[in-house]
Short mmCIF file of C-alpha atoms in Angstrom, two decimals:
data_model
loop_
_atom_site.label_atom_id
_atom_site.label_comp_id
_atom_site.label_asym_id
_atom_site.label_seq_id
_atom_site.Cartn_x
_atom_site.Cartn_y
_atom_site.Cartn_z
CA UNK A 1 125.33 116.61 88.48
CA UNK A 2 122.24 114.47 89.07
CA UNK A 3 122.00 111.23 87.06
CA UNK A 4 119.68 108.23 87.13
CA UNK A 5 122.19 106.38 89.30
CA UNK A 6 122.81 109.34 91.59
CA UNK A 7 119.42 110.79 92.63
CA UNK A 8 119.21 113.93 94.76
CA UNK A 9 119.11 113.45 98.53
CA UNK A 10 117.84 116.92 99.43
CA UNK A 11 114.08 117.51 99.72
CA UNK A 12 111.56 120.18 100.66
CA UNK A 13 107.95 120.17 101.79
CA UNK A 14 108.63 116.96 103.75
CA UNK A 15 107.07 116.56 107.20
CA UNK A 16 107.79 112.86 107.77
CA UNK A 17 110.63 110.64 106.62
CA UNK A 18 111.75 107.04 107.15
CA UNK A 19 115.11 106.81 108.92
CA UNK A 20 117.38 103.83 108.23
CA UNK A 21 120.55 103.18 110.21
CA UNK A 22 121.33 99.54 109.34
CA UNK A 23 121.28 97.31 106.27
CA UNK A 24 118.34 95.46 107.83
CA UNK A 25 116.42 98.76 107.98
CA UNK A 26 117.06 99.29 104.27
CA UNK A 27 115.94 95.75 103.38
CA UNK A 28 112.71 96.08 105.35
CA UNK A 29 111.92 99.47 103.80
CA UNK A 30 112.52 98.19 100.27
CA UNK A 31 110.46 95.01 100.70
CA UNK A 32 107.59 97.02 102.15
CA UNK A 33 107.63 99.49 99.27
CA UNK A 34 108.65 97.57 96.15
CA UNK A 35 108.25 93.96 97.29
CA UNK A 36 111.85 92.71 97.10
CA UNK A 37 115.41 93.33 98.34
CA UNK A 38 118.81 91.64 98.47
CA UNK A 39 120.22 90.68 101.87
CA UNK A 40 123.69 89.31 102.54
CA UNK A 41 123.54 86.14 104.67
CA UNK A 42 126.93 86.76 106.26
CA UNK A 43 128.33 83.32 105.41
CA UNK A 44 132.03 82.74 104.91
CA UNK A 45 133.31 81.26 101.65
CA UNK A 46 134.01 78.04 103.54
CA UNK A 47 130.41 77.89 104.80
CA UNK A 48 129.09 78.60 101.31
CA UNK A 49 131.25 75.82 99.84
CA UNK A 50 129.93 73.51 102.57
CA UNK A 51 126.35 74.31 101.54
CA UNK A 52 127.20 73.49 97.93
CA UNK A 53 128.54 70.10 99.01
CA UNK A 54 125.41 69.52 101.14
CA UNK A 55 123.22 70.51 98.21
CA UNK A 56 124.84 67.96 95.88
CA UNK A 57 124.88 65.11 98.42
CA UNK A 58 121.23 65.68 99.34
CA UNK A 59 120.26 65.89 95.68
CA UNK A 60 121.87 62.52 94.98
CA UNK A 61 120.17 60.97 98.03
CA UNK A 62 116.81 62.46 97.02
CA UNK A 63 117.04 61.03 93.49
CA UNK A 64 118.12 57.65 94.86
CA UNK A 65 115.14 57.69 97.23
CA UNK A 66 112.40 58.60 94.77
CA UNK A 67 113.90 57.72 91.38
CA UNK A 68 114.80 60.05 88.53
CA UNK A 69 112.02 58.88 86.21
CA UNK A 70 109.36 59.25 88.90
CA UNK A 71 110.50 62.79 89.71
CA UNK A 72 110.60 63.72 86.03
CA UNK A 73 107.07 62.37 85.55
CA UNK A 74 105.83 64.69 88.32
CA UNK A 75 107.92 67.63 87.02
CA UNK A 76 109.83 67.51 90.32
CA UNK A 77 113.26 66.53 89.03
CA UNK A 78 114.73 70.03 89.50
CA UNK A 79 113.35 70.45 93.03
CA UNK A 80 114.35 68.95 96.38
CA UNK A 81 111.47 69.16 98.87
CA UNK A 82 112.32 69.75 102.54
CA UNK A 83 116.10 69.11 102.29
CA UNK A 84 116.47 69.54 106.07
CA UNK A 85 114.77 66.14 106.48
CA UNK A 86 117.70 64.27 104.93
CA UNK A 87 120.15 64.47 107.80
CA UNK A 88 122.30 67.48 106.86
CA UNK A 89 122.15 70.21 109.52
CA UNK A 90 123.41 72.87 107.09
CA UNK A 91 119.90 73.32 105.66
CA UNK A 92 118.33 73.77 109.07
CA UNK A 93 121.03 76.25 110.02
CA UNK A 94 120.36 78.27 106.88
CA UNK A 95 116.60 78.34 107.53
CA UNK A 96 117.25 79.61 111.07
CA UNK A 97 119.89 82.19 110.09
CA UNK A 98 119.67 84.76 112.90
CA UNK A 99 119.99 87.82 110.67
CA UNK A 100 117.31 86.43 108.38
CA UNK A 101 115.03 85.80 111.37
CA UNK A 102 115.43 89.46 112.34
CA UNK A 103 114.37 90.59 108.86
CA UNK A 104 111.38 88.22 108.70
CA UNK A 105 110.33 89.16 112.23
CA UNK A 106 110.22 92.82 111.28
CA UNK A 107 108.25 92.21 108.10
CA UNK A 108 105.66 89.75 109.46
CA UNK A 109 103.85 91.20 112.44
CA UNK A 110 103.54 88.82 115.37
CA UNK A 111 104.53 85.15 115.25
CA UNK A 112 105.74 83.43 112.09
CA UNK A 113 106.72 79.90 111.06
CA UNK A 114 108.79 78.26 108.35
CA UNK A 115 106.18 77.05 105.88
CA UNK A 116 108.56 75.33 103.48
CA UNK A 117 112.19 74.92 102.39
CA UNK A 118 112.98 73.65 98.89
CA UNK A 119 116.14 73.39 96.80
CA UNK A 120 115.67 74.66 93.25
CA UNK A 121 117.76 73.94 90.16
CA UNK A 122 117.49 76.09 87.05
CA UNK A 123 118.80 73.72 84.33
CA UNK A 124 120.89 74.98 81.42
CA UNK A 125 119.07 75.73 78.16
CA UNK A 126 115.82 74.12 79.29
CA UNK A 127 112.45 75.31 80.57
CA UNK A 128 111.60 74.46 84.19
CA UNK A 129 108.56 74.81 86.42
CA UNK A 130 109.73 77.95 88.23
CA UNK A 131 110.19 79.77 84.92
CA UNK A 132 106.65 81.16 84.95
CA UNK A 133 105.17 84.13 86.75
CA UNK A 134 103.68 83.27 90.13
CA UNK A 135 103.24 84.35 93.71
CA UNK A 136 104.53 82.16 96.51
CA UNK A 137 100.98 82.22 97.81
CA UNK A 138 99.65 80.94 94.47
CA UNK A 139 96.08 81.37 93.25
CA UNK A 140 95.53 84.29 95.67
CA UNK A 141 94.35 87.69 94.47
CA UNK A 142 94.22 90.04 97.42
CA UNK A 143 96.43 92.61 99.10
CA UNK A 144 97.20 93.08 102.79
CA UNK A 145 98.43 96.07 104.76
CA UNK A 146 101.48 94.09 105.96
CA UNK A 147 103.04 90.84 104.72
CA UNK A 148 101.41 87.52 105.53
CA UNK A 149 104.30 85.58 104.03
CA UNK A 150 107.93 86.29 103.14
CA UNK A 151 110.09 84.44 100.61
CA UNK A 152 113.84 84.15 101.27
CA UNK A 153 115.60 82.74 98.20
CA UNK A 154 119.21 81.85 99.02
CA UNK A 155 121.65 82.01 96.13
CA UNK A 156 123.95 78.97 96.09
CA UNK A 157 125.43 80.31 92.83
CA UNK A 158 125.66 83.84 91.46
CA UNK A 159 122.39 84.99 89.91
CA UNK A 160 123.13 86.65 86.56
CA UNK A 161 121.15 87.78 83.55
CA UNK A 162 122.71 84.91 81.60
CA UNK A 163 121.92 82.05 83.99
CA UNK A 164 118.28 82.92 84.58
CA UNK A 165 118.30 85.27 87.57
CA UNK A 166 114.88 85.90 89.10
CA UNK A 167 112.55 88.41 87.49
CA UNK A 168 110.22 90.50 89.66
CA UNK A 169 107.40 92.93 89.06
CA UNK A 170 108.17 95.72 91.54
CA UNK A 171 105.32 96.66 93.91
CA UNK A 172 103.03 93.96 92.48
CA UNK A 173 102.33 92.86 96.07
CA UNK A 174 100.08 95.91 96.22
CA UNK A 175 97.88 94.88 93.26
CA UNK A 176 95.27 92.14 93.27
CA UNK A 177 95.36 91.26 89.57
CA UNK A 178 98.19 89.90 87.46
CA UNK A 179 99.15 92.66 85.00
CA UNK A 180 98.92 92.73 81.22
CA UNK A 181 101.71 91.47 78.90
CA UNK A 182 102.61 95.05 77.93
CA UNK A 183 102.93 96.06 81.59
CA UNK A 184 105.20 93.08 82.25
CA UNK A 185 107.36 93.92 79.26
CA UNK A 186 107.78 97.53 80.41
CA UNK A 187 108.20 96.99 84.15
CA UNK A 188 109.73 93.57 84.92
CA UNK A 189 113.29 93.69 86.22
CA UNK A 190 115.86 90.92 86.64
CA UNK A 191 117.71 90.69 89.97
CA UNK A 192 121.44 90.00 89.79
CA UNK A 193 122.74 88.74 93.15
CA UNK A 194 125.95 87.24 94.46
CA UNK A 195 126.18 83.70 95.82
CA UNK A 196 125.61 83.83 99.57
CA UNK A 197 122.81 86.40 99.29
CA UNK A 198 119.14 86.08 100.11
CA UNK A 199 116.64 87.58 97.70
CA UNK A 200 113.85 88.65 100.05
CA UNK A 201 110.34 88.91 98.58
CA UNK A 202 106.92 89.72 99.87
CA UNK A 203 105.28 86.45 98.80
CA UNK A 204 102.56 88.38 96.98
CA UNK A 205 105.14 89.93 94.65
CA UNK A 206 104.88 88.33 91.22
CA UNK A 207 108.19 86.76 90.21
CA UNK A 208 109.65 84.19 87.84
CA UNK A 209 112.87 82.35 87.21
CA UNK A 210 114.61 83.40 84.01
CA UNK A 211 115.91 81.22 81.18
CA UNK A 212 119.38 79.81 81.86
CA UNK A 213 121.30 80.24 78.61
CA UNK A 214 124.65 79.13 80.11
CA UNK A 215 125.99 75.54 80.06
CA UNK A 216 125.89 75.35 83.90
CA UNK A 217 122.82 74.98 86.13
CA UNK A 218 121.93 77.71 88.65
CA UNK A 219 121.03 76.55 92.17
CA UNK A 220 119.11 78.13 95.05
CA UNK A 221 117.41 77.22 98.33
CA UNK A 222 113.99 78.77 98.80
CA UNK A 223 112.30 79.46 102.13
CA UNK A 224 108.76 80.64 102.72
CA UNK A 225 107.85 82.05 106.13
CA UNK A 226 104.20 82.66 106.96
CA UNK A 227 101.89 83.62 109.77
CA UNK A 228 101.01 80.44 111.72
CA UNK A 229 97.48 80.32 110.29
CA UNK A 230 98.83 78.86 107.02
CA UNK A 231 99.54 75.14 107.07
CA UNK A 232 103.07 74.02 106.21
CA UNK A 233 103.72 72.56 102.77
CA UNK A 234 105.05 69.42 104.50
CA UNK A 235 104.63 68.85 108.24
CA UNK A 236 108.05 69.84 109.65
CA UNK A 237 107.50 68.82 113.32
CA UNK A 238 106.50 65.32 112.19
CA UNK A 239 109.80 64.89 110.35
CA UNK A 240 112.35 66.64 112.55
CA UNK A 241 113.86 65.72 115.93
CA UNK A 242 113.43 68.72 118.30
CA UNK A 243 116.04 67.46 120.77
CA UNK A 244 118.70 70.08 119.94
CA UNK A 245 116.34 72.97 119.20
CA UNK A 246 115.73 75.87 121.54
CA UNK A 247 112.24 77.26 122.21
CA UNK A 248 112.46 80.00 119.57
CA UNK A 249 113.66 77.56 116.91
CA UNK A 250 110.83 75.15 117.77
CA UNK A 251 108.35 77.98 117.40
CA UNK A 252 109.74 79.03 114.00
CA UNK A 253 109.67 75.43 112.77
CA UNK A 254 106.01 75.10 113.77
CA UNK A 255 106.23 72.83 116.82
CA UNK A 256 103.89 75.15 118.71
CA UNK A 257 101.29 75.23 115.93
CA UNK A 258 100.49 71.63 115.03
CA UNK A 259 96.78 70.87 114.66
CA UNK A 260 95.17 69.46 117.83
CA UNK A 261 93.97 65.89 117.29
CA UNK A 262 91.09 66.22 119.75
CA UNK A 263 89.33 68.69 122.02
CA UNK A 264 91.43 67.40 124.92
CA UNK A 265 94.58 67.97 122.85
CA UNK A 266 93.37 71.51 122.09
CA UNK A 267 92.81 72.26 125.77
CA UNK A 268 96.38 71.17 126.55
CA UNK A 269 97.67 74.06 124.40
CA UNK A 270 95.73 76.76 126.25
#
């Protein structure tokens, strides 16, 4: 018997069909069509626990560096900008996850770079700045035939309906305008995902953090990958030692795409 959760697989009148043989194939197909997918990072429980420790240590260092009151004044208290700059290699390793690079490389045609990495905290029973609809290329109202930017949101904790899991508007990466309130009410879905997963989004897909009604904060690490023509949120090559990076990693981190300081500097890149 056919049910909503068990759709028919047979078809007729079909001349062309997408063939998927791997989980990566399925993720790419879903992001291309509906703008989002869940992708397992392949981390062990020990590695995931290590990331949680790194997250907390870096958060404490970040607050000590900038001051809690200053961060609150800027509405930045629940964000850690560029955590890979603070000496913990776990964040860099996550950003360069090989399986993730394969997915991003299939979605963005040609070269791509890491535009930004930020830790995000959804506080319990409190509004926060990610709890509003947005694109991760904000203020843009256009569509493209293939992605210009991909969001990879890593779940440090389980994402549940109770703790404010991300809402998405499926296929909104194909529409220029933000939809009406009634459309949002009828079509928004909330993505439940296990800790250790990436939520992959076309950056033009409208999404929002949900309200965390539990007593425990929900944590994530967001990555935005873009074509090299977009400038990085914070200059990564100026803040990272390339000594232990291979050529591909340097390219992804933007070392090959820094702005020339002069015409002579430009010629040296040709």
